[in-house]
């Protein structure tokens, strides 16, 4: 049996950043990731500036990567009405292929045992620790962190409510991503709405542009399960998207896709597993803030976990403090994101909102601030 202070399940942004902080604090850490780095992920790849200092502190050389800095926002309705505004403090663009790979390298250097290409099959609670089964081995860990993203085999194992009792309006979404070469301005992020979904477009590293959309799964069913038909029949009714889909062909042979995206409420602790990132709660992507929230949760959890591992905090207090801090920091952001997303799925409401934003200064800024937090 392999024993570690912490076992981290899922090597996305929450898991990798959590692992680095714990290893730097002197704890033994094993991290499991199903895929092998580097790999592409469905994500808009726009990161709010909130997490710039944190990533730099962890050792990501952001200044040397010459990343697009984004401070201008354009949004259109399904018919093509447009609103633009400055984004303050804005964000930056970096592909998940690059960022997750860089973080995995930093984690290894910090001493984390990074087991990529290794899927966790189950986690069980022994009464005082967890046992994690992965790749035909069992690992004993004092702390188990669930950083496995939006949805995983482990949600079924843990009988999580959102998994067992999905609410159709909040649980039937899918995401599609392309990388393209485009001439859209480097400092701009665009969000183009269409019936039952929206598509974000912004520049990332290596001169590429990320085009990523979220759509209700029923739209794909109506299109006979064919993504090309869906894009032609639904997305391209928006004149901006029609133009972009014709001008900017995908650099992938086929799009990256994920289904069964669920925005229902989740819990930050399950069977003594500390959940962070999307596994604890998923904010609708139109906020452009899920990645910063995932990293922010790890920054909040790391000192508490370290106090537990050094005997300064007992398990009950660790779990209570983390769950309370998580609620205080993120739950109202997620609620606001869900509400805003429900308005933008509706073509008439989107038209009204964009019209209102053009005549009410401060409306857009107010909505954006509801889903964002401070630098950490
Ligand atoms: C369409 C779409 C667009 C988005 N655009 C943006 C955006 O522009 N900006 C933004 O900030 N956020 C965006 N988000 C949200 C953002 O992608 C997530 O909030 C963020 O990736 C969460 O990080 P995480 O570490 O929680 O999960 P993830 O990054 O998803 O990482 C979880 C990892 O766990 C692994 N895993 C799962 N199960 C297991 C298992 N059993 N064993 C081992 N490994 C496992 C997975 O392979 C995965 O690598 C978007 C989301 C969607 C759906």
Short mmCIF file of C-alpha atoms and ligand atoms in Angstrom, two decimals:
data_model
loop_
_atom_site.label_atom_id
_atom_site.label_comp_id
_atom_site.label_asym_id
_atom_site.label_seq_id
_atom_site.Cartn_x
_atom_site.Cartn_y
_atom_site.Cartn_z
CA UNK A 1 0.00 0.00 0.00
CA UNK A 2 1.34 3.47 -0.94
CA UNK A 3 0.82 6.13 1.73
CA UNK A 4 0.69 9.89 1.17
CA UNK A 5 -0.41 12.94 3.11
CA UNK A 6 -2.73 13.96 0.28
CA UNK A 7 -4.30 12.21 -2.68
CA UNK A 8 -5.64 14.55 -5.34
CA UNK A 9 -8.13 13.16 -7.84
CA UNK A 10 -8.10 15.13 -11.10
CA UNK A 11 -5.25 17.11 -12.57
CA UNK A 12 -7.00 20.20 -13.92
CA UNK A 13 -6.43 23.67 -12.50
CA UNK A 14 -7.87 23.04 -9.03
CA UNK A 15 -5.95 19.78 -8.56
CA UNK A 16 -2.62 20.87 -10.00
CA UNK A 17 -2.50 24.16 -8.10
CA UNK A 18 -3.59 22.47 -4.86
CA UNK A 19 -0.90 19.80 -5.27
CA UNK A 20 1.86 22.38 -5.86
CA UNK A 21 0.95 24.37 -2.74
CA UNK A 22 0.85 21.28 -0.52
CA UNK A 23 4.13 19.91 -1.88
CA UNK A 24 5.82 23.29 -1.38
CA UNK A 25 4.58 23.26 2.23
CA UNK A 26 6.47 19.97 2.72
CA UNK A 27 3.66 17.40 2.41
CA UNK A 28 3.78 14.19 0.36
CA UNK A 29 1.27 14.35 -2.47
CA UNK A 30 0.02 11.99 -5.17
CA UNK A 31 -2.10 13.37 -8.02
CA UNK A 32 -4.16 11.22 -10.42
CA UNK A 33 -5.14 12.38 -13.89
CA UNK A 34 -6.99 10.20 -16.41
CA UNK A 35 -5.37 11.80 -19.45
CA UNK A 36 -1.69 12.17 -20.28
CA UNK A 37 -0.27 15.73 -20.40
CA UNK A 38 -0.33 17.72 -22.61
CA UNK A 39 -3.90 17.42 -23.83
CA UNK A 40 -6.71 19.67 -25.07
CA UNK A 41 -9.78 20.44 -23.00
CA UNK A 42 -13.15 22.01 -23.77
CA UNK A 43 -12.78 25.48 -22.27
CA UNK A 44 -13.00 29.09 -23.51
CA UNK A 45 -9.40 29.66 -22.29
CA UNK A 46 -10.00 33.22 -21.14
CA UNK A 47 -8.74 33.64 -17.55
CA UNK A 48 -9.78 36.63 -15.47
CA UNK A 49 -6.91 38.70 -14.08
CA UNK A 50 -7.90 37.62 -10.55
CA UNK A 51 -5.54 34.65 -10.78
CA UNK A 52 -2.52 36.28 -12.49
CA UNK A 53 -0.56 36.91 -9.21
CA UNK A 54 -1.40 33.43 -7.89
CA UNK A 55 -0.13 31.68 -11.03
CA UNK A 56 3.03 33.76 -10.92
CA UNK A 57 3.60 32.85 -7.27
CA UNK A 58 3.31 29.17 -8.18
CA UNK A 59 6.04 29.63 -10.79
CA UNK A 60 4.14 29.93 -14.10
CA UNK A 61 6.28 32.35 -16.16
CA UNK A 62 3.29 34.37 -17.42
CA UNK A 63 5.38 37.42 -18.35
CA UNK A 64 7.62 35.36 -20.63
CA UNK A 65 4.78 33.68 -22.50
CA UNK A 66 3.65 36.87 -24.34
CA UNK A 67 0.01 36.04 -23.80
CA UNK A 68 -2.86 38.06 -25.24
CA UNK A 69 -4.09 40.55 -22.60
CA UNK A 70 -7.81 41.05 -22.98
CA UNK A 71 -9.56 44.26 -21.94
CA UNK A 72 -12.35 44.73 -24.49
CA UNK A 73 -15.66 42.85 -24.55
CA UNK A 74 -18.16 42.54 -27.43
CA UNK A 75 -21.45 40.73 -27.11
CA UNK A 76 -24.10 40.12 -29.77
CA UNK A 77 -27.70 38.90 -29.74
CA UNK A 78 -28.82 36.02 -31.99
CA UNK A 79 -29.94 38.61 -34.57
CA UNK A 80 -26.60 40.42 -34.45
CA UNK A 81 -27.32 43.50 -32.28
CA UNK A 82 -24.02 44.44 -30.70
CA UNK A 83 -22.76 45.94 -27.45
CA UNK A 84 -19.11 46.60 -26.60
CA UNK A 85 -17.44 47.77 -23.43
CA UNK A 86 -14.07 47.90 -21.71
CA UNK A 87 -13.35 44.98 -19.38
CA UNK A 88 -11.80 45.92 -16.08
CA UNK A 89 -9.54 44.35 -14.91
CA UNK A 90 -10.04 41.95 -17.87
CA UNK A 91 -8.04 38.80 -18.40
CA UNK A 92 -5.60 36.88 -20.53
CA UNK A 93 -5.72 34.00 -23.00
CA UNK A 94 -3.81 30.73 -22.64
CA UNK A 95 -4.72 27.28 -23.94
CA UNK A 96 -5.37 24.52 -21.42
CA UNK A 97 -2.94 22.42 -23.44
CA UNK A 98 -0.18 24.84 -22.44
CA UNK A 99 -1.29 25.85 -18.96
CA UNK A 100 -2.10 22.41 -17.52
CA UNK A 101 1.11 21.02 -18.99
CA UNK A 102 3.19 23.82 -17.42
CA UNK A 103 1.52 23.29 -14.04
CA UNK A 104 2.05 19.52 -14.21
CA UNK A 105 5.78 20.21 -14.77
CA UNK A 106 5.89 22.59 -11.79
CA UNK A 107 4.06 20.02 -9.66
CA UNK A 108 6.59 17.31 -10.54
CA UNK A 109 9.48 19.66 -9.75
CA UNK A 110 7.88 20.47 -6.39
CA UNK A 111 7.87 16.73 -5.57
CA UNK A 112 4.29 15.76 -6.38
CA UNK A 113 3.94 12.22 -7.68
CA UNK A 114 1.95 13.03 -10.82
CA UNK A 115 0.27 9.87 -12.10
CA UNK A 116 -1.13 10.94 -15.44
CA UNK A 117 -2.81 8.39 -17.64
CA UNK A 118 -4.27 6.99 -14.38
CA UNK A 119 -7.99 7.01 -13.69
CA UNK A 120 -9.28 6.72 -10.13
CA UNK A 121 -11.89 3.96 -9.93
CA UNK A 122 -13.11 4.51 -6.38
CA UNK A 123 -12.41 6.26 -3.06
CA UNK A 124 -13.43 4.85 0.28
CA UNK A 125 -13.38 6.22 3.81
CA UNK A 126 -11.84 3.97 6.44
CA UNK A 127 -12.93 6.01 9.47
CA UNK A 128 -9.69 7.99 9.73
CA UNK A 129 -8.26 8.17 6.18
CA UNK A 130 -9.16 7.46 2.55
CA UNK A 131 -8.20 4.61 0.27
CA UNK A 132 -7.98 5.48 -3.40
CA UNK A 133 -8.07 2.71 -6.03
CA UNK A 134 -6.43 3.53 -9.32
CA UNK A 135 -4.57 1.51 -11.95
CA UNK A 136 -4.90 -1.75 -9.94
CA UNK A 137 -3.21 -0.20 -6.90
CA UNK A 138 -4.51 1.19 -3.63
CA UNK A 139 -3.21 4.40 -2.08
CA UNK A 140 -3.80 5.38 1.52
CA UNK A 141 -4.10 9.17 2.05
CA UNK A 142 -4.76 11.36 5.10
CA UNK A 143 -6.61 13.89 2.92
CA UNK A 144 -8.48 13.14 -0.32
CA UNK A 145 -9.31 16.04 -2.64
CA UNK A 146 -11.97 15.74 -5.36
CA UNK A 147 -10.75 18.00 -8.16
CA UNK A 148 -12.09 15.87 -10.98
CA UNK A 149 -14.16 18.53 -12.72
CA UNK A 150 -17.75 18.80 -13.87
CA UNK A 151 -18.71 15.14 -13.85
CA UNK A 152 -16.92 11.87 -13.25
CA UNK A 153 -17.41 8.17 -12.55
CA UNK A 154 -16.81 9.09 -8.89
CA UNK A 155 -20.00 11.17 -8.68
CA UNK A 156 -21.95 7.96 -9.21
CA UNK A 157 -19.79 6.13 -6.61
CA UNK A 158 -20.51 8.90 -4.13
CA UNK A 159 -24.26 8.99 -4.91
CA UNK A 160 -24.11 12.74 -5.40
CA UNK A 161 -27.51 14.36 -5.58
CA UNK A 162 -26.93 16.36 -8.79
CA UNK A 163 -25.93 13.10 -10.49
CA UNK A 164 -28.82 10.99 -9.23
CA UNK A 165 -31.55 13.65 -9.50
CA UNK A 166 -30.69 15.88 -12.48
CA UNK A 167 -32.96 18.87 -13.13
CA UNK A 168 -33.37 19.13 -16.93
CA UNK A 169 -33.05 22.95 -17.16
CA UNK A 170 -29.74 22.92 -15.30
CA UNK A 171 -28.27 19.65 -16.45
CA UNK A 172 -28.59 19.21 -20.17
CA UNK A 173 -25.84 21.26 -21.75
CA UNK A 174 -22.87 20.42 -23.90
CA UNK A 175 -19.67 22.22 -24.90
CA UNK A 176 -17.70 22.26 -28.17
CA UNK A 177 -14.30 23.81 -28.78
CA UNK A 178 -12.10 24.62 -31.77
CA UNK A 179 -8.76 26.29 -32.19
CA UNK A 180 -8.58 28.44 -35.31
CA UNK A 181 -6.36 31.09 -36.85
CA UNK A 182 -8.24 34.38 -36.83
CA UNK A 183 -7.73 38.09 -37.21
CA UNK A 184 -9.85 39.11 -34.23
CA UNK A 185 -8.16 41.79 -32.11
CA UNK A 186 -5.75 40.39 -29.53
CA UNK A 187 -7.25 42.44 -26.69
CA UNK A 188 -10.84 41.43 -27.39
CA UNK A 189 -13.17 38.71 -26.14
CA UNK A 190 -16.44 38.22 -27.98
CA UNK A 191 -19.58 36.43 -26.81
CA UNK A 192 -22.08 35.70 -29.56
CA UNK A 193 -25.49 34.41 -28.57
CA UNK A 194 -27.76 32.06 -30.45
CA UNK A 195 -30.94 30.25 -29.49
CA UNK A 196 -30.19 28.12 -26.41
CA UNK A 197 -26.51 28.87 -26.25
CA UNK A 198 -23.55 31.16 -26.75
CA UNK A 199 -20.09 31.06 -28.26
CA UNK A 200 -16.98 32.76 -26.83
CA UNK A 201 -14.08 33.77 -29.05
CA UNK A 202 -10.72 35.12 -27.94
CA UNK A 203 -7.02 34.76 -28.64
CA UNK A 204 -4.73 32.36 -26.76
CA UNK A 205 -0.98 31.55 -26.90
CA UNK A 206 0.89 30.47 -30.05
CA UNK A 207 -1.11 32.95 -32.16
CA UNK A 208 -4.22 30.78 -32.03
CA UNK A 209 -7.83 31.70 -31.30
CA UNK A 210 -10.16 29.66 -29.14
CA UNK A 211 -13.80 29.35 -30.29
CA UNK A 212 -15.85 27.54 -27.71
CA UNK A 213 -19.60 27.26 -27.32
CA UNK A 214 -22.13 25.98 -24.83
CA UNK A 215 -25.47 24.75 -26.13
CA UNK A 216 -28.46 22.90 -24.76
CA UNK A 217 -28.10 19.22 -25.64
CA UNK A 218 -31.63 19.13 -27.13
CA UNK A 219 -30.36 21.32 -30.00
CA UNK A 220 -27.90 18.63 -31.04
CA UNK A 221 -30.66 16.02 -30.88
CA UNK A 222 -32.84 18.23 -33.08
CA UNK A 223 -29.91 18.42 -35.53
CA UNK A 224 -29.83 14.62 -35.74
CA UNK A 225 -26.67 14.43 -33.60
CA UNK A 226 -24.61 16.18 -36.32
CA UNK A 227 -22.50 19.11 -35.06
CA UNK A 228 -22.16 20.59 -38.57
CA UNK A 229 -25.94 20.63 -38.99
CA UNK A 230 -26.32 22.22 -35.53
CA UNK A 231 -23.82 24.96 -36.36
CA UNK A 232 -25.40 25.68 -39.76
CA UNK A 233 -29.01 25.62 -38.48
CA UNK A 234 -28.62 27.35 -35.11
CA UNK A 235 -25.28 29.10 -34.48
CA UNK A 236 -24.89 30.57 -37.94
CA UNK A 237 -28.17 32.44 -37.67
CA UNK A 238 -26.05 34.91 -35.73
CA UNK A 239 -24.31 36.93 -38.50
CA UNK A 240 -21.02 37.17 -36.56
CA UNK A 241 -20.84 33.40 -36.08
CA UNK A 242 -21.80 32.78 -39.73
CA UNK A 243 -18.89 34.96 -40.79
CA UNK A 244 -16.42 33.32 -38.36
CA UNK A 245 -17.37 29.73 -39.13
CA UNK A 246 -16.78 30.41 -42.83
CA UNK A 247 -13.61 32.49 -42.41
CA UNK A 248 -11.85 30.49 -39.70
CA UNK A 249 -11.72 26.72 -40.32
CA UNK A 250 -10.86 24.50 -37.37
CA UNK A 251 -7.26 23.46 -36.82
CA UNK A 252 -8.51 20.14 -35.40
CA UNK A 253 -9.73 17.25 -37.49
CA UNK A 254 -12.81 17.04 -35.30
CA UNK A 255 -14.09 19.38 -32.56
CA UNK A 256 -13.40 18.69 -28.87
CA UNK A 257 -16.74 18.03 -27.20
CA UNK A 258 -18.16 17.35 -23.75
CA UNK A 259 -21.73 16.52 -22.87
CA UNK A 260 -23.89 16.31 -19.75
CA UNK A 261 -22.68 19.58 -18.29
CA UNK A 262 -24.61 20.17 -15.10
CA UNK A 263 -25.05 23.53 -13.29
CA UNK A 264 -26.94 22.13 -10.30
CA UNK A 265 -25.81 22.86 -6.74
CA UNK A 266 -23.12 20.54 -5.40
CA UNK A 267 -21.47 20.16 -2.03
CA UNK A 268 -17.90 21.12 -1.06
CA UNK A 269 -17.50 18.00 1.13
CA UNK A 270 -18.64 14.47 0.24
CA UNK A 271 -17.76 11.49 2.41
CA UNK A 272 -14.88 13.55 3.93
CA UNK A 273 -13.49 14.26 0.43
CA UNK A 274 -12.63 17.94 -0.01
CA UNK A 275 -14.11 19.07 -3.34
CA UNK A 276 -12.64 21.99 -5.28
CA UNK A 277 -13.14 23.52 -8.71
CA UNK A 278 -16.05 22.29 -10.84
CA UNK A 279 -16.43 19.21 -8.63
CA UNK A 280 -17.63 21.57 -5.86
CA UNK A 281 -19.78 23.80 -8.07
CA UNK A 282 -19.78 24.89 -11.69
CA UNK A 283 -20.30 28.51 -12.70
CA UNK A 284 -21.78 29.01 -16.19
CA UNK A 285 -18.93 29.68 -18.62
CA UNK A 286 -20.32 32.97 -19.88
CA UNK A 287 -18.87 34.52 -16.71
CA UNK A 288 -15.34 33.62 -17.90
CA UNK A 289 -14.44 32.88 -14.31
CA UNK A 290 -14.56 29.11 -13.68
CA UNK A 291 -10.80 28.68 -13.95
CA UNK A 292 -10.06 31.50 -11.50
CA UNK A 293 -12.63 30.07 -9.10
CA UNK A 294 -11.06 26.61 -9.31
CA UNK A 295 -7.62 28.03 -8.50
CA UNK A 296 -9.00 30.36 -5.83
CA UNK A 297 -10.64 27.38 -4.08
CA UNK A 298 -7.29 25.59 -4.02
CA UNK A 299 -5.61 28.70 -2.59
CA UNK A 300 -8.26 28.79 0.15
CA UNK A 301 -8.03 25.06 0.88
CA UNK A 302 -4.22 24.67 0.91
CA UNK A 303 -3.48 26.44 4.24
CA UNK A 304 -6.39 24.65 5.96
CA UNK A 305 -5.21 21.27 4.66
CA UNK A 306 -1.66 22.04 5.74
CA UNK A 307 -2.88 22.97 9.24
CA UNK A 308 -4.70 19.63 9.42
CA UNK A 309 -1.64 17.68 8.26
CA UNK A 310 0.55 19.38 10.87
CA UNK A 311 -1.96 18.74 13.64
CA UNK A 312 -3.09 22.36 14.13
CA UNK A 313 -6.65 21.62 13.01
CA UNK A 314 -8.81 18.52 13.48
CA UNK A 315 -10.81 17.00 10.61
CA UNK A 316 -14.14 18.36 11.77
CA UNK A 317 -12.82 21.92 11.86
CA UNK A 318 -11.02 21.50 8.55
CA UNK A 319 -14.23 20.42 6.84
CA UNK A 320 -16.41 23.01 8.54
CA UNK A 321 -14.02 25.90 7.84
CA UNK A 322 -13.58 24.93 4.21
CA UNK A 323 -17.31 24.42 3.54
CA UNK A 324 -18.14 27.78 5.16
CA UNK A 325 -15.43 29.70 3.31
CA UNK A 326 -16.45 28.05 0.03
CA UNK A 327 -20.10 29.11 0.47
CA UNK A 328 -19.12 32.66 1.38
CA UNK A 329 -16.77 33.10 -1.52
CA UNK A 330 -18.48 31.32 -4.41
CA UNK A 331 -22.15 30.47 -3.93
CA UNK A 332 -23.59 33.90 -4.82
CA UNK A 333 -21.30 34.12 -7.86
CA UNK A 334 -22.60 30.79 -9.11
CA UNK A 335 -26.24 31.81 -8.50
CA UNK A 336 -25.71 35.07 -10.43
CA UNK A 337 -24.00 33.21 -13.28
CA UNK A 338 -26.95 30.79 -13.53
CA UNK A 339 -29.47 33.63 -13.61
CA UNK A 340 -27.54 35.56 -16.29
CA UNK A 341 -27.16 32.39 -18.37
CA UNK A 342 -30.93 31.79 -18.23
CA UNK A 343 -31.53 35.28 -19.74
CA UNK A 344 -29.01 34.76 -22.51
CA UNK A 345 -30.53 31.45 -23.67
CA UNK A 346 -33.63 33.36 -24.71
CA UNK A 347 -33.39 35.33 -28.00
CA UNK A 348 -35.97 38.01 -26.99
CA UNK A 349 -34.43 38.64 -23.56
CA UNK A 350 -30.93 38.79 -25.07
CA UNK A 351 -32.11 41.45 -27.54
CA UNK A 352 -33.66 43.47 -24.68
CA UNK A 353 -30.55 43.15 -22.50
CA UNK A 354 -28.17 44.20 -25.25
CA UNK A 355 -30.46 47.13 -26.14
CA UNK A 356 -30.57 48.13 -22.44
CA UNK A 357 -26.79 47.84 -22.04
CA UNK A 358 -26.41 50.31 -24.91
CA UNK A 359 -28.54 52.93 -23.13
CA UNK A 360 -27.83 52.21 -19.43
CA UNK A 361 -24.17 52.86 -18.66
CA UNK A 362 -23.00 50.55 -15.92
CA UNK A 363 -25.47 47.70 -16.57
CA UNK A 364 -22.89 45.44 -18.21
CA UNK A 365 -20.24 46.35 -15.64
CA UNK A 366 -22.70 45.54 -12.82
CA UNK A 367 -23.56 42.12 -14.30
CA UNK A 368 -19.90 41.24 -14.87
CA UNK A 369 -18.96 42.21 -11.31
CA UNK A 370 -21.63 39.84 -9.89
CA UNK A 371 -19.64 36.83 -11.12
CA UNK A 372 -16.11 38.04 -10.34
CA UNK A 373 -14.00 38.39 -7.21
CA UNK A 374 -10.77 40.01 -6.09
CA UNK A 375 -7.18 39.13 -7.02
CA UNK A 376 -5.69 36.40 -4.84
C1 LIG B 1 -17.85 25.28 -22.73
C2 LIG B 1 -17.06 25.80 -21.55
C3 LIG B 1 -16.29 26.96 -21.70
C4 LIG B 1 -15.58 27.46 -20.60
N1 LIG B 1 -14.85 28.62 -20.75
C5 LIG B 1 -14.20 29.15 -19.69
C6 LIG B 1 -13.42 30.34 -19.82
O1 LIG B 1 -13.26 30.90 -20.90
N2 LIG B 1 -12.84 30.84 -18.69
C7 LIG B 1 -12.94 30.22 -17.47
O2 LIG B 1 -12.37 30.73 -16.51
N3 LIG B 1 -13.63 29.08 -17.33
C8 LIG B 1 -14.26 28.53 -18.40
N4 LIG B 1 -14.95 27.35 -18.26
C9 LIG B 1 -14.94 26.68 -16.96
C10 LIG B 1 -13.60 26.00 -16.71
O3 LIG B 1 -13.26 25.16 -17.80
C11 LIG B 1 -13.68 25.16 -15.45
O4 LIG B 1 -14.30 25.91 -14.44
C12 LIG B 1 -12.28 24.73 -14.98
O5 LIG B 1 -11.67 23.94 -15.96
C13 LIG B 1 -12.40 23.96 -13.68
O6 LIG B 1 -11.18 23.37 -13.33
P1 LIG B 1 -11.16 22.01 -12.50
O7 LIG B 1 -9.75 21.81 -12.11
O8 LIG B 1 -12.22 22.01 -11.49
O9 LIG B 1 -11.61 20.89 -13.54
P2 LIG B 1 -10.96 20.38 -14.88
O10 LIG B 1 -10.05 21.40 -15.48
O11 LIG B 1 -12.10 19.87 -15.72
O12 LIG B 1 -10.03 19.16 -14.43
C14 LIG B 1 -10.57 17.98 -13.92
C15 LIG B 1 -9.64 16.84 -14.31
O13 LIG B 1 -10.00 15.67 -13.62
C16 LIG B 1 -9.76 14.55 -14.45
N5 LIG B 1 -10.56 13.42 -13.95
C17 LIG B 1 -11.90 13.27 -13.96
N6 LIG B 1 -12.25 12.10 -13.39
C18 LIG B 1 -11.09 11.51 -13.00
C19 LIG B 1 -10.80 10.27 -12.36
N7 LIG B 1 -11.76 9.42 -11.98
N8 LIG B 1 -9.49 9.97 -12.13
C20 LIG B 1 -8.49 10.82 -12.50
N9 LIG B 1 -8.73 12.00 -13.13
C21 LIG B 1 -10.01 12.34 -13.36
C22 LIG B 1 -10.17 15.05 -15.83
O14 LIG B 1 -9.55 14.30 -16.88
C23 LIG B 1 -9.70 16.50 -15.80
O15 LIG B 1 -8.43 16.70 -16.40
C24 LIG B 1 -15.64 26.81 -19.35
C25 LIG B 1 -16.40 25.62 -19.21
C26 LIG B 1 -17.09 25.13 -20.31
C27 LIG B 1 -17.92 23.88 -20.14
#
